[in-house]
Amino acid sequence: MAGADSVEKLEDVIVRSAEQVAGEVRAAKEAISTVIFGQDRVVENTLVTILSGGHALLIGVPGLAKTKLVETLGVTLGLDAKRVQFTPDLMPSDILGAEVLDETAAGKRSFRFIAGPVFAQLLMADEINRASPRTQSALLQAMQEQHITVAGARHDLPKPFHVLATQNPLEQEGTYPLPEAQLDRFLMEIDVHYPDRDAERRILFDTTGAEQAAPRATMSGETLLAAQRLVRRLPVGDSVVEAILSLVRSARPGPDAGDLGKLIAWGPGPRASQSLMMAVRARALLDGRLAPSIDDVLDLAEPILKHRMALTFSARAEGRTIPDVIQKLKSRIG
């Protein structure tokens, strides 16, 4: 009986914590919506990414408030945010930092590490594909392991640590496409579309007047870390787990893909399954639910899978697209 009571008490604690955290996250979402208009899905997916402890790649044409969204998230979530504008001449040390030689008044020399902008809780990598592969790869260790190595010395990054990178899908001259290994480290690829007419009307009035809405802080870094820990404790039903496994495994070339296997050149690895598992929990918490559903899996499948797979040449020649293939894979589950 004592064991049953302790389990019951633990469930009550999780329920109370989930209700409190869900309320705080919804307040953050509402605060962001007072500054960012017409991008509800983008805001939701970005919050899901951060609650999952991951990184996001925002793709959209110029002028869709991608930079504004990241700045607003930093203020609203109470995070130390920094921005790096990626350019072809940017060096890894411009992001990570470097060691400099100091000399004391007594003539003693020693190296001192000067931290770069990567030492932030929220790092905006603006136009990430404009930097060389050497500079892009400077973020690989930071994104995966939450620390960097400079001159053989390890330097831990602040917690939480999130990278929100932006990319322009139009201008590809003078850019360097992100390698697959780096794309896989982004939990989601989020498409930022044009706002609808009503949202754009509101943008016209609210951003061109004498006063503009300013973001306000509703959370802190400690609160966000507590929310991320809670996300990992949310239960996931067997049916949802099986849906995640079936979906991710069918997105790879092989027997699990069935007749779609001949269209897929390569597909997502286990990190995609992990990302989807975390994301469905975070989405459930954002909606005030204590457990995810299969609908969460279906809704989050495209932003989590599409940058982790590629189609064969013949499939692309036939006009097939990755979103179309993912849609067919989803139809087999739901």
PDB file of C-alpha atoms in Angstrom, residues 47-231:
ATOM      1  CA  LEU A  47       8.134  26.548 -28.707  1.00  0.00           C
ATOM      2  CA  VAL A  48       7.766  22.764 -29.080  1.00  0.00           C
ATOM      3  CA  THR A  49      11.377  22.610 -30.288  1.00  0.00           C
ATOM      4  CA  ILE A  50      12.649  24.594 -27.309  1.00  0.00           C
ATOM      5  CA  LEU A  51      10.538  22.622 -24.818  1.00  0.00           C
ATOM      6  CA  SER A  52      12.048  19.470 -26.325  1.00  0.00           C
ATOM      7  CA  GLY A  53      15.542  20.859 -25.708  1.00  0.00           C
ATOM      8  CA  GLY A  54      16.328  21.012 -29.421  1.00  0.00           C
ATOM      9  CA  HIS A  55      17.315  23.394 -32.205  1.00  0.00           C
ATOM     10  CA  ALA A  56      15.250  24.677 -35.130  1.00  0.00           C
ATOM     11  CA  LEU A  57      15.960  25.731 -38.709  1.00  0.00           C
ATOM     12  CA  LEU A  58      13.594  28.508 -39.856  1.00  0.00           C
ATOM     13  CA  ILE A  59      13.224  28.705 -43.632  1.00  0.00           C
ATOM     14  CA  GLY A  60      11.423  31.575 -45.337  1.00  0.00           C
ATOM     15  CA  VAL A  61      11.808  34.514 -47.691  1.00  0.00           C
ATOM     16  CA  PRO A  62      13.062  37.845 -46.300  1.00  0.00           C
ATOM     17  CA  GLY A  63      10.663  40.019 -44.325  1.00  0.00           C
ATOM     18  CA  LEU A  64       8.625  37.307 -42.578  1.00  0.00           C
ATOM     19  CA  ALA A  65       9.800  38.247 -39.045  1.00  0.00           C
ATOM     20  CA  LYS A  66      12.159  35.287 -38.562  1.00  0.00           C
ATOM     21  CA  THR A  67      14.726  37.470 -36.805  1.00  0.00           C
ATOM     22  CA  LYS A  68      11.997  39.267 -34.874  1.00  0.00           C
ATOM     23  CA  LEU A  69      10.628  35.918 -33.703  1.00  0.00           C
ATOM     24  CA  VAL A  70      13.970  34.856 -32.246  1.00  0.00           C
ATOM     25  CA  GLU A  71      14.471  38.217 -30.522  1.00  0.00           C
ATOM     26  CA  THR A  72      10.959  38.012 -29.065  1.00  0.00           C
ATOM     27  CA  LEU A  73      11.513  34.444 -27.866  1.00  0.00           C
ATOM     28  CA  GLY A  74      14.664  35.520 -26.040  1.00  0.00           C
ATOM     29  CA  VAL A  75      12.817  38.241 -24.138  1.00  0.00           C
ATOM     30  CA  THR A  76       9.638  36.243 -23.482  1.00  0.00           C
ATOM     31  CA  LEU A  77      11.415  33.117 -22.243  1.00  0.00           C
ATOM     32  CA  GLY A  78      13.897  35.145 -20.184  1.00  0.00           C
ATOM     33  CA  LEU A  79      16.937  33.798 -22.021  1.00  0.00           C
ATOM     34  CA  ASP A  80      20.284  35.398 -22.758  1.00  0.00           C
ATOM     35  CA  ALA A  81      20.036  35.735 -26.544  1.00  0.00           C
ATOM     36  CA  LYS A  82      22.792  36.580 -29.016  1.00  0.00           C
ATOM     37  CA  ARG A  83      22.872  36.868 -32.780  1.00  0.00           C
ATOM     38  CA  VAL A  84      25.504  35.944 -35.349  1.00  0.00           C
ATOM     39  CA  GLN A  85      25.121  37.169 -38.928  1.00  0.00           C
ATOM     40  CA  PHE A  86      26.697  34.460 -41.062  1.00  0.00           C
ATOM     41  CA  THR A  87      28.806  35.721 -43.971  1.00  0.00           C
ATOM     42  CA  PRO A  88      31.328  34.019 -46.307  1.00  0.00           C
ATOM     43  CA  ASP A  89      34.292  35.524 -44.415  1.00  0.00           C
ATOM     44  CA  LEU A  90      33.077  34.486 -40.950  1.00  0.00           C
ATOM     45  CA  MET A  91      35.606  32.307 -39.109  1.00  0.00           C
ATOM     46  CA  PRO A  92      34.949  29.583 -36.479  1.00  0.00           C
ATOM     47  CA  SER A  93      36.686  31.712 -33.836  1.00  0.00           C
ATOM     48  CA  ASP A  94      34.156  34.485 -34.520  1.00  0.00           C
ATOM     49  CA  ILE A  95      31.492  32.127 -33.152  1.00  0.00           C
ATOM     50  CA  LEU A  96      33.291  30.000 -30.574  1.00  0.00           C
ATOM     51  CA  GLY A  97      35.871  32.444 -29.240  1.00  0.00           C
ATOM     52  CA  ALA A  98      39.652  32.274 -29.156  1.00  0.00           C
ATOM     53  CA  GLU A  99      42.647  32.193 -26.874  1.00  0.00           C
ATOM     54  CA  VAL A 100      44.751  35.348 -26.613  1.00  0.00           C
ATOM     55  CA  LEU A 101      48.198  35.797 -25.127  1.00  0.00           C
ATOM     56  CA  ASP A 102      48.279  37.959 -22.006  1.00  0.00           C
ATOM     57  CA  GLU A 103      51.365  39.413 -20.386  1.00  0.00           C
ATOM     58  CA  THR A 104      51.420  40.608 -16.785  1.00  0.00           C
ATOM     59  CA  ALA A 105      53.377  43.587 -15.466  1.00  0.00           C
ATOM     60  CA  ALA A 106      55.974  41.105 -14.193  1.00  0.00           C
ATOM     61  CA  GLY A 107      56.454  39.773 -17.705  1.00  0.00           C
ATOM     62  CA  LYS A 108      54.663  36.469 -17.182  1.00  0.00           C
ATOM     63  CA  ARG A 109      52.756  35.278 -20.217  1.00  0.00           C
ATOM     64  CA  SER A 110      49.685  33.056 -20.318  1.00  0.00           C
ATOM     65  CA  PHE A 111      46.776  32.269 -22.619  1.00  0.00           C
ATOM     66  CA  ARG A 112      43.299  33.525 -21.784  1.00  0.00           C
ATOM     67  CA  PHE A 113      40.103  32.314 -23.450  1.00  0.00           C
ATOM     68  CA  ILE A 114      37.728  34.979 -24.732  1.00  0.00           C
ATOM     69  CA  ALA A 115      34.253  33.488 -25.175  1.00  0.00           C
ATOM     70  CA  GLY A 116      32.409  33.997 -28.446  1.00  0.00           C
ATOM     71  CA  PRO A 117      28.685  34.587 -29.024  1.00  0.00           C
ATOM     72  CA  VAL A 118      27.976  30.840 -28.850  1.00  0.00           C
ATOM     73  CA  PHE A 119      28.036  31.258 -25.071  1.00  0.00           C
ATOM     74  CA  ALA A 120      24.377  32.206 -24.913  1.00  0.00           C
ATOM     75  CA  GLN A 121      21.176  30.455 -23.978  1.00  0.00           C
ATOM     76  CA  LEU A 122      19.545  31.310 -27.292  1.00  0.00           C
ATOM     77  CA  LEU A 123      21.803  31.724 -30.320  1.00  0.00           C
ATOM     78  CA  MET A 124      20.402  33.070 -33.557  1.00  0.00           C
ATOM     79  CA  ALA A 125      22.418  31.892 -36.564  1.00  0.00           C
ATOM     80  CA  ASP A 126      21.132  34.278 -39.208  1.00  0.00           C
ATOM     81  CA  GLU A 127      21.477  33.123 -42.850  1.00  0.00           C
ATOM     82  CA  ILE A 128      23.478  30.100 -41.687  1.00  0.00           C
ATOM     83  CA  ASN A 129      24.037  28.814 -45.227  1.00  0.00           C
ATOM     84  CA  ARG A 130      26.056  31.915 -46.189  1.00  0.00           C
ATOM     85  CA  ALA A 131      29.084  30.823 -44.142  1.00  0.00           C
ATOM     86  CA  SER A 132      31.670  28.322 -45.345  1.00  0.00           C
ATOM     87  CA  PRO A 133      31.408  24.653 -44.316  1.00  0.00           C
ATOM     88  CA  ARG A 134      34.354  25.193 -41.971  1.00  0.00           C
ATOM     89  CA  THR A 135      32.423  27.831 -40.051  1.00  0.00           C
ATOM     90  CA  GLN A 136      29.125  25.927 -40.181  1.00  0.00           C
ATOM     91  CA  SER A 137      30.808  22.904 -38.613  1.00  0.00           C
ATOM     92  CA  ALA A 138      31.891  25.033 -35.637  1.00  0.00           C
ATOM     93  CA  LEU A 139      28.359  24.611 -34.310  1.00  0.00           C
ATOM     94  CA  LEU A 140      28.229  20.816 -34.637  1.00  0.00           C
ATOM     95  CA  GLN A 141      29.763  19.986 -31.264  1.00  0.00           C
ATOM     96  CA  ALA A 142      27.917  22.810 -29.521  1.00  0.00           C
ATOM     97  CA  MET A 143      24.515  21.703 -30.833  1.00  0.00           C
ATOM     98  CA  GLN A 144      24.955  18.050 -29.964  1.00  0.00           C
ATOM     99  CA  GLU A 145      27.097  18.015 -26.829  1.00  0.00           C
ATOM    100  CA  GLN A 146      26.386  21.407 -25.216  1.00  0.00           C
ATOM    101  CA  HIS A 147      30.088  22.236 -25.003  1.00  0.00           C
ATOM    102  CA  ILE A 148      32.936  23.266 -27.283  1.00  0.00           C
ATOM    103  CA  THR A 149      36.637  22.454 -27.453  1.00  0.00           C
ATOM    104  CA  VAL A 150      39.190  25.197 -28.156  1.00  0.00           C
ATOM    105  CA  ALA A 151      42.916  24.462 -28.117  1.00  0.00           C
ATOM    106  CA  GLY A 152      42.192  21.119 -26.465  1.00  0.00           C
ATOM    107  CA  ALA A 153      40.283  22.668 -23.552  1.00  0.00           C
ATOM    108  CA  ARG A 154      36.595  21.979 -22.941  1.00  0.00           C
ATOM    109  CA  HIS A 155      34.251  24.898 -22.334  1.00  0.00           C
ATOM    110  CA  ASP A 156      30.685  24.153 -21.222  1.00  0.00           C
ATOM    111  CA  LEU A 157      27.856  26.217 -22.683  1.00  0.00           C
ATOM    112  CA  PRO A 158      25.084  27.819 -20.616  1.00  0.00           C
ATOM    113  CA  LYS A 159      21.923  25.858 -19.939  1.00  0.00           C
ATOM    114  CA  PRO A 160      19.506  25.813 -21.590  1.00  0.00           C
ATOM    115  CA  PHE A 161      21.239  26.167 -24.972  1.00  0.00           C
ATOM    116  CA  HIS A 162      19.309  26.435 -28.217  1.00  0.00           C
ATOM    117  CA  VAL A 163      20.246  27.376 -31.763  1.00  0.00           C
ATOM    118  CA  LEU A 164      17.600  28.931 -33.997  1.00  0.00           C
ATOM    119  CA  ALA A 165      19.048  29.240 -37.493  1.00  0.00           C
ATOM    120  CA  THR A 166      17.451  31.048 -40.424  1.00  0.00           C
ATOM    121  CA  GLN A 167      17.802  30.336 -44.110  1.00  0.00           C
ATOM    122  CA  ASN A 168      16.556  32.069 -47.251  1.00  0.00           C
ATOM    123  CA  PRO A 169      15.242  29.508 -49.776  1.00  0.00           C
ATOM    124  CA  LEU A 170      15.482  31.913 -52.739  1.00  0.00           C
ATOM    125  CA  GLU A 171      19.019  33.233 -53.033  1.00  0.00           C
ATOM    126  CA  GLN A 172      21.391  30.301 -53.452  1.00  0.00           C
ATOM    127  CA  GLU A 173      24.289  32.035 -55.188  1.00  0.00           C
ATOM    128  CA  GLY A 174      27.300  32.276 -52.918  1.00  0.00           C
ATOM    129  CA  THR A 175      25.757  29.982 -50.321  1.00  0.00           C
ATOM    130  CA  TYR A 176      26.909  26.666 -48.893  1.00  0.00           C
ATOM    131  CA  PRO A 177      24.134  24.082 -48.357  1.00  0.00           C
ATOM    132  CA  LEU A 178      24.166  22.607 -44.866  1.00  0.00           C
ATOM    133  CA  PRO A 179      25.603  19.075 -44.771  1.00  0.00           C
ATOM    134  CA  GLU A 180      23.295  16.235 -43.808  1.00  0.00           C
ATOM    135  CA  ALA A 181      25.127  15.704 -40.501  1.00  0.00           C
ATOM    136  CA  GLN A 182      24.353  19.261 -39.444  1.00  0.00           C
ATOM    137  CA  LEU A 183      20.760  19.179 -40.694  1.00  0.00           C
ATOM    138  CA  ASP A 184      20.190  16.085 -38.565  1.00  0.00           C
ATOM    139  CA  ARG A 185      21.065  18.089 -35.457  1.00  0.00           C
ATOM    140  CA  PHE A 186      18.097  20.390 -36.000  1.00  0.00           C
ATOM    141  CA  LEU A 187      15.079  18.898 -34.305  1.00  0.00           C
ATOM    142  CA  MET A 188      12.726  20.638 -36.746  1.00  0.00           C
ATOM    143  CA  GLU A 189      12.833  22.400 -40.080  1.00  0.00           C
ATOM    144  CA  ILE A 190      10.107  25.032 -39.818  1.00  0.00           C
ATOM    145  CA  ASP A 191       8.739  26.702 -42.949  1.00  0.00           C
ATOM    146  CA  VAL A 192       7.754  30.340 -42.444  1.00  0.00           C
ATOM    147  CA  HIS A 193       4.983  31.217 -44.897  1.00  0.00           C
ATOM    148  CA  TYR A 194       3.340  34.503 -45.847  1.00  0.00           C
ATOM    149  CA  PRO A 195       0.728  35.765 -43.361  1.00  0.00           C
ATOM    150  CA  ASP A 196      -2.936  35.799 -44.352  1.00  0.00           C
ATOM    151  CA  ARG A 197      -4.722  39.031 -45.296  1.00  0.00           C
ATOM    152  CA  ASP A 198      -6.105  39.802 -41.829  1.00  0.00           C
ATOM    153  CA  ALA A 199      -2.734  39.224 -40.178  1.00  0.00           C
ATOM    154  CA  GLU A 200      -0.973  41.403 -42.730  1.00  0.00           C
ATOM    155  CA  ARG A 201      -3.549  44.158 -42.166  1.00  0.00           C
ATOM    156  CA  ARG A 202      -2.757  44.017 -38.449  1.00  0.00           C
ATOM    157  CA  ILE A 203       0.967  44.133 -39.227  1.00  0.00           C
ATOM    158  CA  LEU A 204       0.430  47.309 -41.260  1.00  0.00           C
ATOM    159  CA  PHE A 205      -1.250  49.128 -38.406  1.00  0.00           C
ATOM    160  CA  ASP A 206       0.731  47.785 -35.454  1.00  0.00           C
ATOM    161  CA  THR A 207       4.244  48.128 -36.868  1.00  0.00           C
ATOM    162  CA  THR A 208       4.087  51.461 -38.689  1.00  0.00           C
ATOM    163  CA  GLY A 209       2.584  53.625 -35.957  1.00  0.00           C
ATOM    164  CA  ALA A 210       4.226  55.811 -33.348  1.00  0.00           C
ATOM    165  CA  GLU A 211       4.185  52.997 -30.786  1.00  0.00           C
ATOM    166  CA  GLN A 212       4.954  49.333 -31.308  1.00  0.00           C
ATOM    167  CA  ALA A 213       4.194  46.353 -29.105  1.00  0.00           C
ATOM    168  CA  ALA A 214       7.225  45.248 -27.093  1.00  0.00           C
ATOM    169  CA  PRO A 215       7.764  41.674 -25.870  1.00  0.00           C
ATOM    170  CA  ARG A 216       7.572  41.005 -22.150  1.00  0.00           C
ATOM    171  CA  ALA A 217       9.206  38.312 -20.068  1.00  0.00           C
ATOM    172  CA  THR A 218       6.876  35.556 -18.843  1.00  0.00           C
ATOM    173  CA  MET A 219       9.423  32.812 -18.041  1.00  0.00           C
ATOM    174  CA  SER A 220      13.050  32.387 -17.015  1.00  0.00           C
ATOM    175  CA  GLY A 221      15.841  30.017 -17.910  1.00  0.00           C
ATOM    176  CA  GLU A 222      15.278  28.031 -14.707  1.00  0.00           C
ATOM    177  CA  THR A 223      11.561  27.700 -15.455  1.00  0.00           C
ATOM    178  CA  LEU A 224      12.334  26.510 -18.974  1.00  0.00           C
ATOM    179  CA  LEU A 225      14.763  23.886 -17.694  1.00  0.00           C
ATOM    180  CA  ALA A 226      12.083  22.632 -15.288  1.00  0.00           C
ATOM    181  CA  ALA A 227       9.626  22.434 -18.189  1.00  0.00           C
ATOM    182  CA  GLN A 228      12.127  20.461 -20.280  1.00  0.00           C
ATOM    183  CA  ARG A 229      12.634  17.998 -17.421  1.00  0.00           C
ATOM    184  CA  LEU A 230       8.882  17.622 -17.102  1.00  0.00           C
ATOM    185  CA  VAL A 231       8.515  16.904 -20.826  1.00  0.00           C
TER     186      VAL A 231
END
